[in-house]
Coordinates of C-alpha atoms in Angstrom, one line a residue:
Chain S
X230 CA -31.1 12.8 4.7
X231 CA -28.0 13.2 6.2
X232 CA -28.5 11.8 9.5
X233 CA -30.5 8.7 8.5
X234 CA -27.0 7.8 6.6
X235 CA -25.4 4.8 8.0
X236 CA -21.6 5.1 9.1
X237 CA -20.3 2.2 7.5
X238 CA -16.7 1.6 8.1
X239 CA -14.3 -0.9 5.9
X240 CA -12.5 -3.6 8.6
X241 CA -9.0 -5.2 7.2
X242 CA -7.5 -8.0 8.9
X243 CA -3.8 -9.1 8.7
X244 CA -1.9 -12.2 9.3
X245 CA -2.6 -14.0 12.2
X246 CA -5.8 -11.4 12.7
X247 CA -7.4 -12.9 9.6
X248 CA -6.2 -16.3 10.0
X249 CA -8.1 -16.2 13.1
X250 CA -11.5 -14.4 11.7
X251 CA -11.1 -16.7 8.7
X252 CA -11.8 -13.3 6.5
X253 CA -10.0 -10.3 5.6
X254 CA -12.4 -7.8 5.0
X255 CA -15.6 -7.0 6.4
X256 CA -17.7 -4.3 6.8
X257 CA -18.8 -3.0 10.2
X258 CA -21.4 0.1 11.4
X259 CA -21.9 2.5 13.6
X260 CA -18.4 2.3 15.7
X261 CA -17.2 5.5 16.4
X262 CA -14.0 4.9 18.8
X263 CA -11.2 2.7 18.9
X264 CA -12.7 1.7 22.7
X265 CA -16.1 0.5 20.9
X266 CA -14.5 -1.7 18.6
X267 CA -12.4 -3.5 21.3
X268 CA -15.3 -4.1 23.1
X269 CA -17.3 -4.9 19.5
X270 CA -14.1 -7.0 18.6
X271 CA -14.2 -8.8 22.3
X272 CA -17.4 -10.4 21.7
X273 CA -17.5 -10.6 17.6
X274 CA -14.4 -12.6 17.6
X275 CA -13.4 -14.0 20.9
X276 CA -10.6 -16.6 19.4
X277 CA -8.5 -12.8 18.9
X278 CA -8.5 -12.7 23.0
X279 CA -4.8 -13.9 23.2
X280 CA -4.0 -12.7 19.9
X281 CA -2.1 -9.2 19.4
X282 CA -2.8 -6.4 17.1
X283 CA -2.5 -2.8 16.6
X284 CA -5.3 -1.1 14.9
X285 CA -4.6 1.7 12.6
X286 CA -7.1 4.1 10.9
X287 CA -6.8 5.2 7.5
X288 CA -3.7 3.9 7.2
X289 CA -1.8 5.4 10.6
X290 CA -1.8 3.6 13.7
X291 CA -3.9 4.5 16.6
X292 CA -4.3 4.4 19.8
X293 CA -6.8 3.1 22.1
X294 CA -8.2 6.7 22.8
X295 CA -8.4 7.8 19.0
X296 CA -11.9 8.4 17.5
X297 CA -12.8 7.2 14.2
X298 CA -13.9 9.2 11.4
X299 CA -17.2 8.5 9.3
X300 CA -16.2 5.6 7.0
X301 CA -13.2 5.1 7.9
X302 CA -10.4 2.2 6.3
X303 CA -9.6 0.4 9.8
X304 CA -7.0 -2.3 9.9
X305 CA -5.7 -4.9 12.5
X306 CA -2.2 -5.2 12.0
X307 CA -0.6 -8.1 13.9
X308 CA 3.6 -7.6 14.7
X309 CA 5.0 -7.0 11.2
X310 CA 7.8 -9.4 10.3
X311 CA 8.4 -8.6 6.8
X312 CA 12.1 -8.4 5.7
Chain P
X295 CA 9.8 15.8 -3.8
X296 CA 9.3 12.6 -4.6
X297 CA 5.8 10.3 -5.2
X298 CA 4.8 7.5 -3.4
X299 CA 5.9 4.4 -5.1
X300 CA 5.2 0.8 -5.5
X301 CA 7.7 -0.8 -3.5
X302 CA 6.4 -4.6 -4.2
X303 CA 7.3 -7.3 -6.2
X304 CA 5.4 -10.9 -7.0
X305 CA 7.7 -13.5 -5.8
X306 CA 11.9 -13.3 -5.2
X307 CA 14.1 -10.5 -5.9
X308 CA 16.1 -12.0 -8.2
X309 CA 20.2 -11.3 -8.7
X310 CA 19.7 -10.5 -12.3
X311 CA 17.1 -7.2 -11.1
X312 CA 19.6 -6.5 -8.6
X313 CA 22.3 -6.2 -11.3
X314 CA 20.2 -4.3 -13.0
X315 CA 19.6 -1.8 -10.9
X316 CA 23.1 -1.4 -10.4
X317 CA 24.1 -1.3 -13.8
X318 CA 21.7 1.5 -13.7
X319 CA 23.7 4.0 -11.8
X320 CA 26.3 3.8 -13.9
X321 CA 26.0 6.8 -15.5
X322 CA 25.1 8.8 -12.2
X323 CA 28.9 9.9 -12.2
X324 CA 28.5 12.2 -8.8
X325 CA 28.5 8.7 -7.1
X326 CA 30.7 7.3 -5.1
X327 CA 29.4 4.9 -3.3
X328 CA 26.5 2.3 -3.3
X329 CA 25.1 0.3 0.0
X330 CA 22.8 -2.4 -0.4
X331 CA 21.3 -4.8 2.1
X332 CA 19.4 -7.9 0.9
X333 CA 17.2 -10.1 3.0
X334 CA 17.2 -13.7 2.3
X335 CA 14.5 -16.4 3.7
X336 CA 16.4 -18.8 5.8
X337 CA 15.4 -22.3 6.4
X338 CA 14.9 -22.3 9.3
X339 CA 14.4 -25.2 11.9
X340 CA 11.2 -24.5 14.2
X341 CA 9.9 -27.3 16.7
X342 CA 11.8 -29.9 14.0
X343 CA 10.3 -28.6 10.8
X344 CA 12.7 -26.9 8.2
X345 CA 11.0 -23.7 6.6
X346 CA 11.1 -24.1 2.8
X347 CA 9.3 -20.6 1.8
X348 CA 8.2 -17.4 3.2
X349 CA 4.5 -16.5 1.9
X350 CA 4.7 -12.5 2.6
X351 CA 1.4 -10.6 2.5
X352 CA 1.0 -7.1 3.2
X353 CA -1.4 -3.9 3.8
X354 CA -0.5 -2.8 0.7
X355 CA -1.8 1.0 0.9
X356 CA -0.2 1.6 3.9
X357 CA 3.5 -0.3 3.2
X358 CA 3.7 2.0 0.3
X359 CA 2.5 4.9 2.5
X360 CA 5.6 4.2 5.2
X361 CA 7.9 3.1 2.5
X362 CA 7.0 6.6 1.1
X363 CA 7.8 8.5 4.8
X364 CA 10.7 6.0 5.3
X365 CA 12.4 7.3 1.6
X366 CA 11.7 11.1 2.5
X367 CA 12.7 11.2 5.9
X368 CA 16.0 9.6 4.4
X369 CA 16.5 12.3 2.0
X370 CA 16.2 14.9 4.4
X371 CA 18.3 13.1 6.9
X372 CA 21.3 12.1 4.6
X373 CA 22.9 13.4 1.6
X374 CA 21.5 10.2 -0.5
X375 CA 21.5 10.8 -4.5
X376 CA 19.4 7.4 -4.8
X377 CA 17.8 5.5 -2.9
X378 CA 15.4 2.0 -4.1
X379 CA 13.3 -0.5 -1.7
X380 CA 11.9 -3.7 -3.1
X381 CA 9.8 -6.0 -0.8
X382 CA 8.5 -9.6 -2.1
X383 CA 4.8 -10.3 -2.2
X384 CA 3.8 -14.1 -2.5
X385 CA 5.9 -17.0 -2.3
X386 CA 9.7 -16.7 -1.5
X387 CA 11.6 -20.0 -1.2
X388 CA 14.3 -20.5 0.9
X389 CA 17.4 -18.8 -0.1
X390 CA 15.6 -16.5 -2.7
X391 CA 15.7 -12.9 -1.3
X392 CA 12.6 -10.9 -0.5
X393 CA 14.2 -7.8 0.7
X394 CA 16.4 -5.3 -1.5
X395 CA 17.5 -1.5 -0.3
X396 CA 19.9 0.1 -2.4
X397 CA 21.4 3.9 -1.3
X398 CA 23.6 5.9 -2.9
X399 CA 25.9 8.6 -2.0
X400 CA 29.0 11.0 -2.9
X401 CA 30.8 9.6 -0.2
X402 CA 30.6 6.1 1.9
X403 CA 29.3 7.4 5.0
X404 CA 25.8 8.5 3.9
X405 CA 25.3 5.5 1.7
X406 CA 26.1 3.0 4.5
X407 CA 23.8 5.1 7.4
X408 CA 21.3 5.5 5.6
X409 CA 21.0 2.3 4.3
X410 CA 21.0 0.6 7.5
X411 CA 18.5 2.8 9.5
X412 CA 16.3 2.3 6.5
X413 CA 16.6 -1.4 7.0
X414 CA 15.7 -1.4 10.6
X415 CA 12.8 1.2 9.7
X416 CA 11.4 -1.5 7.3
X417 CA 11.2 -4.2 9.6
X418 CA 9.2 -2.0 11.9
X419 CA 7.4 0.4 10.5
X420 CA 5.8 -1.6 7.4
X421 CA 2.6 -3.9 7.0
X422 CA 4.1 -7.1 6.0
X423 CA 3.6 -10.5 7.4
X424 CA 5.7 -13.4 6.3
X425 CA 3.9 -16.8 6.8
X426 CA 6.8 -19.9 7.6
X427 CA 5.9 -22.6 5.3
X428 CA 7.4 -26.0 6.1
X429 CA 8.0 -29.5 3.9
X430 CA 4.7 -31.3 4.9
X431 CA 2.9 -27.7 3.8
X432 CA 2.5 -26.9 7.7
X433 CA 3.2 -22.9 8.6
X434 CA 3.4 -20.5 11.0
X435 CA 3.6 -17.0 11.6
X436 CA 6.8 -15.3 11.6
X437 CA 8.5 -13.4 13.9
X438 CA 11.1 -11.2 13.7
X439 CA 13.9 -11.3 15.9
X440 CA 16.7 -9.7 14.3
Chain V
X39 CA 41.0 -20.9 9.1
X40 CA 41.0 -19.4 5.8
X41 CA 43.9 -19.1 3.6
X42 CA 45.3 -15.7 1.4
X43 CA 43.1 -15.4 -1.4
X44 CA 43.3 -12.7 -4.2
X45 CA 41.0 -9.9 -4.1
X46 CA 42.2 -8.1 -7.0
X47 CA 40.4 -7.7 -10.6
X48 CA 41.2 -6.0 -14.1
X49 CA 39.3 -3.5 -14.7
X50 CA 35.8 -2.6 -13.3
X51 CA 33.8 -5.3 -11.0
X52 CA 30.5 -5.5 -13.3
X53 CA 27.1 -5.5 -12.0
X54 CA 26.9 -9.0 -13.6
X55 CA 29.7 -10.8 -12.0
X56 CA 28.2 -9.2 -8.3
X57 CA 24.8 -11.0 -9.7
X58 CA 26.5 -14.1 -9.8
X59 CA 28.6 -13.9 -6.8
X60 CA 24.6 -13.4 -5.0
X61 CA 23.3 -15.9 -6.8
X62 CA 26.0 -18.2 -5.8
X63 CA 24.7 -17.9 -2.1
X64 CA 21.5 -19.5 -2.8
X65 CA 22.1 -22.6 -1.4
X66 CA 23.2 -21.2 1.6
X67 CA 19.7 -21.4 3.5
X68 CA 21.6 -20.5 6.8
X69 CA 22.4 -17.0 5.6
X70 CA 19.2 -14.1 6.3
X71 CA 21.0 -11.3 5.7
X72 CA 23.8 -9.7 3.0
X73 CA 25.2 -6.6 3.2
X74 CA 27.3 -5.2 0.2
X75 CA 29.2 -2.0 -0.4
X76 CA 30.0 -1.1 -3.5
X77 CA 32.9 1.7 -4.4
X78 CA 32.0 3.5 -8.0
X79 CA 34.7 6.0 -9.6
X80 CA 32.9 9.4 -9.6
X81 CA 33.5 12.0 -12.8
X82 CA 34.7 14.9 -9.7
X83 CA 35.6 18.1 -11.0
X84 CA 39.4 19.2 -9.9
X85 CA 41.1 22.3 -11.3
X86 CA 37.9 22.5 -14.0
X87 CA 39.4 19.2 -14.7
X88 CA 36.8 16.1 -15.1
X89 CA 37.9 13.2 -13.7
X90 CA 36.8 10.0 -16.5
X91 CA 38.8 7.2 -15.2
X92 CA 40.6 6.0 -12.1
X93 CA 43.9 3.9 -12.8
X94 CA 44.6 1.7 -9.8
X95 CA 47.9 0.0 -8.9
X96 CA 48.5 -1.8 -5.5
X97 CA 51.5 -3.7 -3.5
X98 CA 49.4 -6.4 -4.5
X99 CA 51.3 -9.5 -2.2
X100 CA 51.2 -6.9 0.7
X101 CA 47.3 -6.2 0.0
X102 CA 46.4 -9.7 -0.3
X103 CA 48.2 -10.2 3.1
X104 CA 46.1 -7.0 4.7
X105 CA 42.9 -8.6 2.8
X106 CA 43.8 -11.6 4.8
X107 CA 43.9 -10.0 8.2
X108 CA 40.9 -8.3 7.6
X109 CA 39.5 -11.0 6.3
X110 CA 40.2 -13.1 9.5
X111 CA 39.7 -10.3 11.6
X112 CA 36.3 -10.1 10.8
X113 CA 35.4 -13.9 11.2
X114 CA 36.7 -13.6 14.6
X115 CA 34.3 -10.5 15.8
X116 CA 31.6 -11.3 13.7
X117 CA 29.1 -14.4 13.1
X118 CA 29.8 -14.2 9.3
X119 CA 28.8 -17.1 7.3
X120 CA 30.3 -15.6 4.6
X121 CA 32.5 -12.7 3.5
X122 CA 34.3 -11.8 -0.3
X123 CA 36.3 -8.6 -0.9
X124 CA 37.2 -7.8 -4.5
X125 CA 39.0 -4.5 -5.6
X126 CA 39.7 -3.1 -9.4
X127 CA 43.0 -3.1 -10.9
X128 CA 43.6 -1.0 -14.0
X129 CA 41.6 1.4 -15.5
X130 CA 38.2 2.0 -14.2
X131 CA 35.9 4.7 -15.9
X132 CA 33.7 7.0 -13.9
X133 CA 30.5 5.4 -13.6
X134 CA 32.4 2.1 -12.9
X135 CA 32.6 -0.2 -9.8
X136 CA 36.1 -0.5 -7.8
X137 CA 35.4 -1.7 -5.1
X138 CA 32.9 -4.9 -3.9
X139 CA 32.5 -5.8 -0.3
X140 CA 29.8 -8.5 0.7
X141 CA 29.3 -9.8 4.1
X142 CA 26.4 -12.7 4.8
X143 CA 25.1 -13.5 8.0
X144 CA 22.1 -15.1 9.8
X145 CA 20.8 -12.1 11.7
X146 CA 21.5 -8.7 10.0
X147 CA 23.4 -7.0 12.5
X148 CA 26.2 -8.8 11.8
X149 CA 26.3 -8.5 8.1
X150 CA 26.0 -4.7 8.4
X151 CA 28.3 -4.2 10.8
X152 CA 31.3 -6.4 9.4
X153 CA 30.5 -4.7 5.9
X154 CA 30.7 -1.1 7.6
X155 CA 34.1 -1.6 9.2
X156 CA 35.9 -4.2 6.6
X157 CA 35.2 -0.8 4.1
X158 CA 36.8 1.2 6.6
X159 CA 39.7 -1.0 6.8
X160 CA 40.1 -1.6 3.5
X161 CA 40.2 2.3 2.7
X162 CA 42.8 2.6 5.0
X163 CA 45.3 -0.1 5.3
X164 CA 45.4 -1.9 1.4
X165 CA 48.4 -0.4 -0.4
X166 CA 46.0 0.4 -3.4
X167 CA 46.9 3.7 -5.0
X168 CA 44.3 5.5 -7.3
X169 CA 45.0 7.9 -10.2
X170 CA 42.7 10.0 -11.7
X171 CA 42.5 10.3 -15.2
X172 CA 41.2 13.4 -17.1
X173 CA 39.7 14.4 -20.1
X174 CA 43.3 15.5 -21.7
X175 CA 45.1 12.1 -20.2
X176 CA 46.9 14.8 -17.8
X177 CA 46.2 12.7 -14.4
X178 CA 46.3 13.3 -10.4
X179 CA 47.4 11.1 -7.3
X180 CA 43.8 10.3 -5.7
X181 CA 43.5 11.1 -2.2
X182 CA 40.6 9.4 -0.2
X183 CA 39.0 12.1 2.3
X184 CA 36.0 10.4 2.5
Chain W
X23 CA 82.0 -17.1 3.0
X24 CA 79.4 -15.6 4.6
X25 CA 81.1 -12.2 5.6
X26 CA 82.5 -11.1 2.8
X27 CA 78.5 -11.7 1.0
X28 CA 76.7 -8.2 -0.1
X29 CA 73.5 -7.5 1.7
X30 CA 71.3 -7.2 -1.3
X31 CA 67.9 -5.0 -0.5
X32 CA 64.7 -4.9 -3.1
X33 CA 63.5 -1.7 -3.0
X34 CA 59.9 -1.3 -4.6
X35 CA 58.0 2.0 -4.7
X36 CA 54.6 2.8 -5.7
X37 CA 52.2 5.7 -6.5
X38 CA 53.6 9.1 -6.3
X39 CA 56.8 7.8 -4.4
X40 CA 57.3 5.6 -8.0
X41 CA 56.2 8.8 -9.8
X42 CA 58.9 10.9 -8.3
X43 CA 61.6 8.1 -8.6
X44 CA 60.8 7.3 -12.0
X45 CA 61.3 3.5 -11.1
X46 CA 59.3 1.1 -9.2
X47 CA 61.8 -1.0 -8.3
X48 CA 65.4 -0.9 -7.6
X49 CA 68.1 -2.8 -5.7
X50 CA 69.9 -1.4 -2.6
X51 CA 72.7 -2.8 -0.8
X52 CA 73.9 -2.7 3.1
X53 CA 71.2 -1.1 4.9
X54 CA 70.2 -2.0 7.9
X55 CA 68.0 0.5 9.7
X56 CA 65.3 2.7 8.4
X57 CA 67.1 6.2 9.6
X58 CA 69.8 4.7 7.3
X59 CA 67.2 4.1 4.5
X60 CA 66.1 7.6 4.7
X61 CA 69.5 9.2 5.1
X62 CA 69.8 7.7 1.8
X63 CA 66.9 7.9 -0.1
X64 CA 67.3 11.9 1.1
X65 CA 70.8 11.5 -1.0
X66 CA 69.9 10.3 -4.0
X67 CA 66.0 11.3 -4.2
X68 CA 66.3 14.8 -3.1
X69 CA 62.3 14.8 -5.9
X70 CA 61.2 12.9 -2.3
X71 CA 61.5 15.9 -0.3
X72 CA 57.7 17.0 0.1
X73 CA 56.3 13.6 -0.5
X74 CA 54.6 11.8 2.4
X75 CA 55.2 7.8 2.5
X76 CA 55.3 5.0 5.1
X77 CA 58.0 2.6 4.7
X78 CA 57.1 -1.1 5.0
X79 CA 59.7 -4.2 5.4
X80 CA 58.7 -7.1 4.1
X81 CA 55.4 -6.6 3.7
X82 CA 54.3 -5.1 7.3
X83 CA 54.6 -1.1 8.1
X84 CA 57.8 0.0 10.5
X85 CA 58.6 2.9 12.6
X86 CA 61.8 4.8 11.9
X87 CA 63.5 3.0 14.5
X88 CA 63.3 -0.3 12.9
X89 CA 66.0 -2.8 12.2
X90 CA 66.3 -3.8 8.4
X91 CA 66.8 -7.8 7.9
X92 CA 69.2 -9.1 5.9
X93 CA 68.0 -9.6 2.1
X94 CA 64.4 -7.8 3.3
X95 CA 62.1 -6.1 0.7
X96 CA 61.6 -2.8 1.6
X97 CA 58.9 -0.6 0.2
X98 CA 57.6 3.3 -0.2
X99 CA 53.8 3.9 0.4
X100 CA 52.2 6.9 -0.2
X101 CA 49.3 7.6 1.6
X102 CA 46.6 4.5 -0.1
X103 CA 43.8 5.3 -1.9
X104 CA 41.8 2.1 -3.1
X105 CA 38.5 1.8 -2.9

């Protein structure tokens, strides 16, 4: 039934990001704002604290306001420096 | 108008694809003029280390999604007739080149504007990382300054 | 600094001899940036006419001299590392590159900037005179508006 | 002695200018400013009439006003289009 689903949402992690986590890929639940995965990300992964990132959602960067849809791809996306 | 395309290639951009590609337009006869920019990987000297490659890893969904708004907003924007973006994935050694944009135009001044703004637009717009790898196999992250 | 070199080529510049000259720069690991134009003769239309060739004559010890200034000019305002400027004698057909400017430089500004204004220059002070060639040989003094 | 020696001139002329003359170069004698260049060229080129051209001496573009030197090559530029 459709409310007994889990919301289970793809996490990417780039660069630094992943360096840091020492994955690229996980999967996370149940997060339904950019505001509740800071705070999951604060105490998950708390070598990221000095480490910046945007965050982008299905492929288009967010901010820290945004709401995340149901399964959504979310990626943290250190300072590009491709070129 | 157009589809997103894969802008990515596995290791350098090498001179012999670039003179391909230009060889290519030869029988677009409406143009006049071609710019091209091309990024090469310097070796650089960081805290007495000299960089020896650039490992580049990207988001690469999304690089092709911005590559693919970066090429359309150019079209609208400019009178291009062709326009082509490569980006290195993987290991690029110093003094290879990992970057290639190529526009095309009647006339100079579309070419050469639009080429540039693309430029900049790459560098900041698309999911790419380049990783700084030094002699002894050390790295660090890159930044961009330019 | 430098010394009067000649910029001037038979016939078109091909897309492998511009291969080369970037592949030649590969051991230059302070360069992170190349910008190149590239002039190609275009098959216009005049008087339902079809251009197919462009037949280019020049002052060429004058050019060579206004190559130089440029040439110098450039290394003055701009961090270049390095900078060549080659331009078609002869017959060129449409399709065809005439014109090959390539500026290299550590950061890309420079590069892009230099390559943008030595075009310009070049457009307007080289005593290089184009003539277009149609289909029936009958042919037309080329006059740059763009 | 060096009085009585012709001022020899090398005119060259290029493009439309060479077109019109139906010579690219030719040799001139005892000119020594460019009104007195184009008083002649007027003379013996009336074809120049319409045609646009900058004059250059030795190699550098001059103003109408300009002194000729001794032995100089002079030269007629239509308007250039390289590139």
């Amino acid at each position: 039934m459709e409310n007994f689903k889990t919301n289970k949402l793809k996490l990417l992690a780039f660069g630094l990001v992943a360096e840091r986590m020492n994955l690229s890929s996980i999967e996370i639940e149940d997060i339904y704002t950019v505001n509740e995965l800071q705070e999951w990300i604060v105490r998950a992964y708390p070598q990221l604290k000095n480490v910046k990132y945007s965050i982008a959602i299905n492929r288009k960067i967010v901010k820290a306001d945004s709401a995340i849809p149901w399964g959504a791809e979310i990626a943290l996306l250190p300072p590009f420096s491709g070129g | 108008m157009h589809k997103p395309k894969n802008i990515f290639v596995y290791g350098p951009i090498t001179p012999d694809k670039i003179a391909e590609i230009i060889a290519h337009h030869n029988d677009k006869t409406n143009i006049g003029a071609h710019s091209i920019f091309l990024g090469q990987v310097r070796a650089d000297r960081i805290n007495n280390k000299t960089v020896t490659a650039i490992e580049y890893t990207a988001y690469e969904e999304m690089a092709i999604q911005s590559a693919y708004e970066i090429r359309e907003g150019a079209f609208e924007k400019y009178e291009l007739i062709c326009l082509h973006i490569y980006h290195s994935l993987g290991i690029v050694k110093a003094g290879e080149i990992s970057l290639f944009v190529f526009t095309s135009s009647k006339h100079r001044k579309h070419a050469i504007d639009a080429c540039e703004e693309i430029v900049e637009k790459i560098k900041n717009q698309l999911p790419v990382w380049g990783k700084e790898i030094f002699e002894d196999n050390d790295s660090v992250w890159k930044v961009n300054v330019d």
